[in-house]
Amino acid sequence: VSLAMAAFLKNILAVASLNAPVAVTAIPLSYKNKIIPTVALHEHKAKATNSKFLDYSDGMDDPFQAPGDQSRIPLEKGEAQLLFMVGQDDCVVKSEYHATEVCKLLQAQGKKNFQILSYPGTGHCIDPPFFPLYHIGSHPVFHKRAALGGELRAYSKAQVHAWSQIQAFFKKYLIVN
């Protein structure tokens, strides 16, 4: 929702996105006369992990290829500063791919309002420092147990680094001195 707000609302100055897809996923998004349909999700593309839980990262149509591109949030329309924080071991969505591809698209349009921070060994959840690592969660659409990915040491390092980066990002773009 915050990425969609950044695309459509002029008063949104900055968005920090943590492992979010850049496509509409759960319910269609409607703003003024525009409706963005949900991207197709394919439960049958889930893969069993060593822990016997499901990795859903391949279950979403590509939002940069037809037909999934109709569900991509048009971030190129917005002016907000964008901070994408992605876990390279995300088992829910290909968040690193989404962030990289949308930033390529923004750059091709002459935009420089984005930054990507990528965390190896970090899964879908990038929580504030000292939160416990959850390897398993509930998929937000399929409502089934899902592997979230991540390794404890990498996750802990990412928490501390990401938290400080989020604070610095918002201080830079939201606080007037």
Coordinates of N, CA and C in Angstrom, one line a residue:
V1 N 0.8 -1.2 0.0 CA 0.0 0.0 0.0 C 0.9 1.3 0.0
S2 N 2.0 1.2 0.8 CA 2.8 2.4 0.8 C 3.5 2.7 -0.5
L3 N 3.8 1.6 -1.3 CA 4.4 1.9 -2.6 C 3.4 2.4 -3.6
A4 N 2.1 2.0 -3.5 CA 1.0 2.5 -4.3 C 0.8 4.0 -3.9
M5 N 0.8 4.3 -2.6 CA 0.7 5.7 -2.2 C 1.8 6.6 -2.8
A6 N 3.0 6.0 -2.8 CA 4.1 6.8 -3.4 C 3.9 7.0 -4.9
A7 N 3.3 6.1 -5.6 CA 3.1 6.2 -7.0 C 2.0 7.2 -7.3
F8 N 1.0 7.3 -6.5 CA -0.2 8.1 -6.8 C -0.4 9.4 -6.1
L9 N 0.2 9.5 -4.9 CA -0.1 10.7 -4.0 C 1.2 11.6 -4.0
K10 N 1.0 12.9 -4.3 CA 2.1 13.8 -4.4 C 2.7 14.2 -3.0
N11 N 2.0 14.0 -1.9 CA 2.5 14.4 -0.6 C 3.3 13.3 0.1
I12 N 3.5 12.2 -0.5 CA 4.3 11.1 0.0 C 5.8 11.4 -0.4
L13 N 6.6 11.6 0.7 CA 8.0 12.0 0.4 C 9.0 10.9 0.4
A14 N 8.7 9.9 1.2 CA 9.7 8.8 1.3 C 9.0 7.5 1.8
V15 N 9.4 6.4 1.2 CA 8.9 5.0 1.5 C 10.1 4.1 1.7
A16 N 10.1 3.4 2.8 CA 11.0 2.3 3.1 C 10.2 1.0 2.8
S17 N 10.6 0.2 1.9 CA 9.9 -1.0 1.5 C 10.8 -2.2 1.9
L18 N 10.2 -3.1 2.8 CA 11.0 -4.3 3.3 C 10.4 -5.5 2.6
N19 N 11.1 -6.1 1.7 CA 10.7 -7.3 1.0 C 9.4 -7.3 0.4
A20 N 8.9 -6.1 -0.1 CA 7.6 -6.0 -0.7 C 7.6 -6.3 -2.2
P21 N 6.6 -7.0 -2.7 CA 6.5 -7.1 -4.1 C 6.1 -5.7 -4.7
V22 N 6.4 -5.5 -5.9 CA 6.1 -4.2 -6.6 C 4.8 -4.4 -7.4
A23 N 4.0 -5.4 -7.1 CA 2.8 -5.6 -7.8 C 1.7 -5.7 -6.7
V24 N 0.4 -5.5 -7.1 CA -0.7 -5.6 -6.3 C -1.0 -7.1 -6.1
T25 N -1.1 -7.6 -4.8 CA -1.2 -9.0 -4.6 C -2.5 -9.5 -4.0
A26 N -3.1 -8.9 -3.1 CA -4.2 -9.5 -2.3 C -5.5 -9.1 -2.9
I27 N -5.8 -7.8 -3.0 CA -7.0 -7.3 -3.6 C -6.7 -6.2 -4.6
P28 N -7.5 -6.1 -5.6 CA -7.3 -5.0 -6.6 C -7.1 -3.6 -5.9
L29 N -6.3 -2.8 -6.5 CA -6.1 -1.5 -5.9 C -6.8 -0.5 -6.8
S30 N -7.6 0.3 -6.2 CA -8.4 1.3 -6.9 C -8.1 2.7 -6.4
Y31 N -7.7 3.6 -7.3 CA -7.5 5.0 -7.0 C -8.0 5.9 -8.1
K32 N -8.9 6.8 -7.7 CA -9.6 7.7 -8.7 C -10.2 6.8 -9.8
N33 N -9.8 7.0 -11.1 CA -10.4 6.2 -12.1 C -9.5 5.0 -12.6
K34 N -8.5 4.7 -11.8 CA -7.5 3.7 -12.1 C -7.7 2.4 -11.2
I35 N -7.8 1.3 -11.8 CA -7.8 0.0 -11.0 C -6.7 -0.8 -11.5
I36 N -5.9 -1.3 -10.5 CA -4.8 -2.2 -10.8 C -5.2 -3.5 -10.3
P37 N -5.3 -4.5 -11.2 CA -5.7 -5.9 -10.8 C -4.6 -6.6 -10.0
T38 N -5.0 -7.6 -9.3 CA -4.0 -8.4 -8.6 C -3.2 -9.2 -9.6
V39 N -1.9 -9.4 -9.2 CA -1.0 -10.3 -10.0 C -1.5 -11.8 -9.7
A40 N -1.4 -12.6 -10.7 CA -1.7 -14.0 -10.5 C -0.7 -14.7 -9.6
L41 N -1.3 -15.4 -8.7 CA -0.5 -16.2 -7.8 C -0.8 -17.7 -8.0
H42 N 0.2 -18.5 -8.0 CA 0.1 -19.9 -8.4 C 0.6 -20.8 -7.3
E43 N -0.4 -21.3 -6.5 CA 0.0 -22.1 -5.3 C 0.7 -23.4 -5.7
H44 N 0.4 -23.9 -6.9 CA 1.0 -25.2 -7.4 C 2.5 -25.0 -7.7
K45 N 3.0 -23.8 -7.8 CA 4.4 -23.5 -8.0 C 5.3 -23.5 -6.8
A46 N 4.6 -23.6 -5.6 CA 5.4 -23.7 -4.3 C 6.3 -24.9 -4.3
K47 N 7.4 -24.8 -3.7 CA 8.4 -25.9 -3.6 C 8.6 -26.2 -2.1
A48 N 8.7 -27.5 -1.8 CA 8.9 -27.9 -0.4 C 10.4 -27.7 -0.1
T49 N 10.6 -27.1 1.1 CA 12.0 -26.9 1.6 C 12.5 -28.1 2.4
N50 N 13.7 -28.0 2.9 CA 14.2 -29.1 3.7 C 13.4 -29.2 5.0
S51 N 12.8 -28.1 5.4 CA 12.0 -28.2 6.7 C 10.6 -28.6 6.4
K52 N 10.3 -29.0 5.1 CA 9.0 -29.5 4.7 C 7.9 -28.4 4.7
F53 N 8.3 -27.2 4.8 CA 7.4 -26.1 4.6 C 7.5 -25.6 3.2
L54 N 6.6 -24.7 2.7 CA 6.6 -24.4 1.3 C 7.3 -23.0 1.1
D55 N 8.1 -23.0 0.0 CA 8.8 -21.8 -0.5 C 7.9 -21.3 -1.7
Y56 N 7.3 -20.1 -1.5 CA 6.3 -19.6 -2.5 C 6.9 -18.6 -3.4
S57 N 8.3 -18.4 -3.4 CA 8.9 -17.3 -4.1 C 8.7 -17.4 -5.6
D58 N 8.4 -18.6 -6.1 CA 8.2 -18.7 -7.6 C 6.7 -18.7 -7.9
G59 N 5.8 -18.4 -7.0 CA 4.4 -18.6 -7.2 C 3.7 -17.3 -7.7
M60 N 4.4 -16.3 -8.1 CA 3.8 -15.0 -8.5 C 4.2 -14.8 -10.0
D61 N 3.2 -14.4 -10.8 CA 3.6 -13.9 -12.2 C 4.6 -12.8 -12.1
D62 N 5.5 -12.7 -13.1 CA 6.5 -11.7 -13.1 C 5.8 -10.3 -13.4
P63 N 6.0 -9.4 -12.5 CA 5.3 -8.1 -12.7 C 6.0 -7.2 -13.8
F64 N 7.1 -7.8 -14.4 CA 7.8 -7.0 -15.4 C 7.6 -7.7 -16.8
Q65 N 6.8 -8.7 -16.9 CA 6.4 -9.4 -18.1 C 4.9 -9.6 -18.2
A66 N 4.4 -9.6 -19.4 CA 2.9 -9.8 -19.5 C 2.6 -11.2 -19.1
P67 N 1.5 -11.5 -18.5 CA 0.4 -10.6 -18.1 C 0.6 -9.9 -16.8
G68 N 1.6 -10.3 -16.0 CA 1.8 -9.7 -14.6 C 2.1 -8.3 -14.6
D69 N 2.6 -7.7 -15.7 CA 2.9 -6.3 -15.7 C 1.7 -5.4 -15.5
Q70 N 0.5 -5.9 -15.8 CA -0.7 -5.1 -15.5 C -1.0 -4.9 -14.0
S71 N -0.3 -5.6 -13.2 CA -0.5 -5.6 -11.8 C 0.7 -4.8 -11.1
R72 N 1.7 -4.4 -11.9 CA 2.8 -3.7 -11.3 C 2.4 -2.3 -10.9
I73 N 2.9 -1.9 -9.7 CA 2.6 -0.5 -9.2 C 3.4 0.4 -10.0
P74 N 2.9 1.5 -10.6 CA 3.6 2.4 -11.5 C 4.5 3.4 -10.7
L75 N 5.5 2.9 -10.1 CA 6.4 3.8 -9.2 C 7.0 4.9 -10.0
E76 N 7.2 4.7 -11.3 CA 7.8 5.8 -12.1 C 6.9 7.0 -12.2
K77 N 5.7 7.0 -11.8 CA 4.8 8.1 -11.7 C 5.0 9.0 -10.5
G78 N 5.6 8.4 -9.5 CA 5.8 9.1 -8.2 C 7.1 9.9 -8.1
E79 N 7.2 10.7 -7.1 CA 8.4 11.5 -6.8 C 9.1 11.1 -5.5
A80 N 8.4 10.3 -4.7 CA 8.9 9.9 -3.4 C 10.3 9.3 -3.5
Q81 N 11.1 9.4 -2.4 CA 12.3 8.7 -2.3 C 12.0 7.3 -1.9
L82 N 12.7 6.3 -2.5 CA 12.3 4.9 -2.2 C 13.5 4.2 -1.7
L83 N 13.4 3.5 -0.6 CA 14.4 2.7 0.0 C 13.9 1.2 0.0
F84 N 14.5 0.4 -0.8 CA 14.1 -1.0 -0.9 C 15.1 -1.8 -0.1
M85 N 14.6 -2.6 0.9 CA 15.4 -3.5 1.7 C 15.0 -4.9 1.4
V86 N 15.9 -5.7 1.0 CA 15.5 -7.0 0.5 C 16.4 -8.1 1.1
G87 N 15.8 -9.2 1.5 CA 16.5 -10.4 1.9 C 16.8 -11.3 0.7
Q88 N 18.0 -11.7 0.6 CA 18.4 -12.6 -0.6 C 17.9 -14.0 -0.4
D89 N 17.4 -14.4 0.8 CA 16.9 -15.7 1.1 C 15.3 -15.6 1.3
D90 N 14.7 -14.7 0.7 CA 13.2 -14.5 0.9 C 12.5 -15.7 0.2
C91 N 11.7 -16.4 0.9 CA 11.0 -17.5 0.4 C 9.5 -17.2 0.1
V92 N 9.1 -16.0 0.3 CA 7.7 -15.6 0.0 C 7.6 -14.9 -1.3
V93 N 8.5 -14.0 -1.6 CA 8.5 -13.2 -2.9 C 9.9 -13.0 -3.3
K94 N 10.1 -12.9 -4.6 CA 11.5 -12.6 -5.1 C 11.7 -11.1 -5.0
S95 N 11.9 -10.7 -3.7 CA 12.0 -9.3 -3.4 C 13.2 -8.6 -4.0
E96 N 14.3 -9.3 -4.0 CA 15.5 -8.7 -4.6 C 15.3 -8.4 -6.1
Y97 N 14.7 -9.4 -6.8 CA 14.4 -9.2 -8.2 C 13.5 -8.1 -8.4
H98 N 12.4 -8.0 -7.7 CA 11.4 -6.9 -7.8 C 12.1 -5.6 -7.6
A99 N 12.9 -5.4 -6.6 CA 13.5 -4.1 -6.3 C 14.5 -3.8 -7.4
T100 N 15.3 -4.7 -7.8 CA 16.3 -4.5 -8.9 C 15.7 -4.1 -10.2
E101 N 14.6 -4.8 -10.6 CA 14.0 -4.5 -11.8 C 13.2 -3.2 -11.8
V102 N 12.6 -2.9 -10.7 CA 11.8 -1.6 -10.7 C 12.8 -0.4 -10.7
C103 N 14.0 -0.6 -10.1 CA 15.0 0.5 -10.1 C 15.6 0.6 -11.4
K104 N 15.8 -0.4 -12.2 CA 16.2 -0.3 -13.6 C 15.2 0.5 -14.4
L105 N 14.0 0.2 -14.2 CA 12.9 0.9 -14.9 C 12.9 2.4 -14.5
L106 N 13.1 2.7 -13.2 CA 13.2 4.1 -12.8 C 14.4 4.8 -13.4
Q107 N 15.5 4.1 -13.3 CA 16.7 4.7 -13.9 C 16.6 5.0 -15.4
A108 N 16.0 4.1 -16.1 CA 15.8 4.3 -17.6 C 15.0 5.5 -17.8
Q109 N 14.2 5.9 -16.9 CA 13.3 7.1 -17.0 C 14.0 8.4 -16.4
G110 N 15.3 8.2 -16.1 CA 16.1 9.4 -15.6 C 15.8 9.6 -14.1
K111 N 15.2 8.7 -13.4 CA 15.0 8.9 -12.0 C 16.2 8.4 -11.1
K112 N 16.4 9.1 -10.0 CA 17.5 8.8 -9.1 C 17.0 8.7 -7.7
N113 N 15.7 8.5 -7.5 CA 15.0 8.6 -6.2 C 14.9 7.2 -5.5
F114 N 15.9 6.4 -5.7 CA 15.8 5.0 -5.1 C 17.2 4.5 -4.6
Q115 N 17.1 3.6 -3.7 CA 18.2 2.9 -3.2 C 17.8 1.5 -2.8
I116 N 18.7 0.5 -3.0 CA 18.5 -0.9 -2.6 C 19.5 -1.3 -1.6
L117 N 19.1 -1.9 -0.5 CA 20.0 -2.5 0.4 C 19.6 -4.0 0.4
S118 N 20.6 -4.8 0.1 CA 20.3 -6.3 -0.1 C 21.1 -7.0 1.0
Y119 N 20.4 -7.9 1.7 CA 21.0 -8.6 2.8 C 21.1 -10.1 2.5
P120 N 22.3 -10.6 2.3 CA 22.5 -12.1 2.1 C 22.1 -12.9 3.4
G121 N 21.5 -14.1 3.2 CA 21.2 -14.9 4.3 C 20.0 -14.4 5.1
T122 N 19.3 -13.4 4.6 CA 18.1 -12.8 5.3 C 16.9 -13.2 4.5
G123 N 15.8 -13.6 5.2 CA 14.6 -14.1 4.6 C 13.6 -12.9 4.4
H124 N 12.3 -13.3 4.5 CA 11.2 -12.4 4.2 C 11.1 -11.3 5.2
C125 N 11.3 -11.7 6.5 CA 11.1 -10.7 7.6 C 12.4 -10.0 7.9
I126 N 12.3 -8.7 7.9 CA 13.4 -7.8 8.4 C 12.8 -7.0 9.5
D127 N 12.9 -7.5 10.7 CA 12.3 -6.8 11.8 C 13.2 -5.9 12.5
P128 N 12.7 -5.1 13.5 CA 13.6 -4.2 14.3 C 14.6 -5.1 15.0
P129 N 15.7 -4.5 15.5 CA 16.8 -5.3 16.1 C 16.2 -6.1 17.3
F130 N 16.8 -7.3 17.5 CA 16.6 -8.2 18.6 C 15.2 -8.9 18.6
F131 N 14.4 -8.8 17.5 CA 13.3 -9.6 17.4 C 13.7 -11.0 17.0
P132 N 13.0 -12.0 17.5 CA 13.4 -13.4 17.1 C 13.2 -13.7 15.6
L133 N 14.1 -14.6 15.1 CA 13.9 -15.0 13.7 C 12.8 -16.0 13.6
Y134 N 11.9 -15.8 12.8 CA 10.8 -16.7 12.5 C 11.1 -17.4 11.1
H135 N 11.4 -18.7 11.1 CA 11.7 -19.4 9.9 C 10.4 -19.7 9.1
I136 N 9.3 -19.8 9.9 CA 8.0 -20.2 9.4 C 6.9 -19.2 9.7
G137 N 6.1 -18.9 8.7 CA 5.0 -18.0 8.9 C 3.8 -18.4 8.1
S138 N 2.8 -17.6 8.0 CA 1.6 -17.9 7.3 C 1.6 -17.1 6.0
H139 N 1.5 -17.7 4.9 CA 1.5 -17.0 3.6 C 0.3 -16.0 3.6
P140 N 0.5 -14.7 3.2 CA -0.5 -13.7 3.3 C -1.7 -13.9 2.4
V141 N -1.6 -14.7 1.4 CA -2.7 -14.9 0.4 C -3.2 -16.3 0.6
F142 N -2.3 -17.3 0.6 CA -2.8 -18.7 0.6 C -3.1 -19.2 2.0
H143 N -2.7 -18.4 3.0 CA -3.0 -18.7 4.4 C -2.6 -20.1 4.8
K144 N -1.4 -20.5 4.3 CA -0.8 -21.8 4.7 C 0.6 -21.6 5.2
R145 N 1.1 -22.5 6.0 CA 2.4 -22.4 6.6 C 3.4 -22.2 5.5
A146 N 4.3 -21.3 5.6 CA 5.3 -21.0 4.6 C 6.6 -20.8 5.2
A147 N 7.6 -21.2 4.5 CA 9.0 -20.9 4.8 C 9.3 -19.4 4.6
L148 N 9.9 -18.8 5.5 CA 10.2 -17.3 5.3 C 11.6 -17.1 4.9
G149 N 12.5 -18.1 5.2 CA 13.9 -18.0 4.8 C 14.7 -17.3 5.9
G150 N 16.0 -17.3 5.7 CA 16.9 -16.6 6.6 C 17.7 -17.5 7.5
E151 N 18.9 -17.0 7.8 CA 19.8 -17.6 8.8 C 19.9 -16.7 10.0
L152 N 20.1 -17.2 11.2 CA 20.1 -16.4 12.4 C 21.1 -15.3 12.4
R153 N 22.4 -15.7 12.1 CA 23.5 -14.7 12.2 C 23.2 -13.5 11.2
A154 N 22.9 -13.9 9.9 CA 22.7 -12.9 8.9 C 21.5 -12.1 9.2
Y155 N 20.4 -12.7 9.7 CA 19.2 -12.0 10.0 C 19.5 -11.0 11.1
S156 N 20.2 -11.4 12.1 CA 20.5 -10.5 13.3 C 21.3 -9.3 12.8
K157 N 22.3 -9.5 11.9 CA 23.1 -8.4 11.4 C 22.2 -7.5 10.5
A158 N 21.4 -8.1 9.7 CA 20.5 -7.3 8.9 C 19.5 -6.4 9.7
Q159 N 19.0 -7.0 10.8 CA 18.1 -6.2 11.7 C 18.8 -4.9 12.1
V160 N 20.0 -5.0 12.7 CA 20.7 -3.9 13.2 C 21.0 -2.9 12.1
H161 N 21.5 -3.4 11.0 CA 21.9 -2.5 9.9 C 20.7 -1.8 9.3
A162 N 19.6 -2.6 9.0 CA 18.4 -2.1 8.4 C 17.8 -1.0 9.2
W163 N 17.7 -1.3 10.5 CA 17.0 -0.3 11.4 C 17.7 1.1 11.4
S164 N 19.0 1.0 11.4 CA 19.8 2.3 11.4 C 19.6 3.0 10.0
Q165 N 19.6 2.2 9.0 CA 19.4 2.8 7.6 C 18.0 3.4 7.4
I166 N 17.0 2.7 8.0 CA 15.6 3.2 7.9 C 15.5 4.6 8.6
Q167 N 16.1 4.6 9.8 CA 16.1 5.9 10.6 C 16.8 7.0 9.9
A168 N 18.0 6.7 9.3 CA 18.7 7.7 8.6 C 18.0 8.2 7.4
F169 N 17.4 7.2 6.7 CA 16.6 7.6 5.4 C 15.5 8.5 5.8
F170 N 14.7 8.2 6.8 CA 13.5 9.1 7.1 C 14.0 10.4 7.7
K171 N 15.1 10.4 8.4 CA 15.6 11.7 8.9 C 16.0 12.6 7.8
K172 N 16.7 12.0 6.8 CA 17.1 12.7 5.6 C 16.0 13.3 4.8
Y173 N 14.9 12.5 4.6 CA 13.9 13.0 3.7 C 12.6 13.5 4.3
L174 N 12.5 13.3 5.6 CA 11.2 13.8 6.3 C 11.4 14.8 7.3
I175 N 12.6 15.0 7.9 CA 12.7 15.9 9.0 C 13.4 17.2 8.5
V176 N 12.7 18.3 8.7 CA 13.2 19.6 8.3 C 14.0 20.2 9.4
N177 N 15.2 20.5 9.2 CA 16.1 21.1 10.3 C 15.9 22.6 10.3

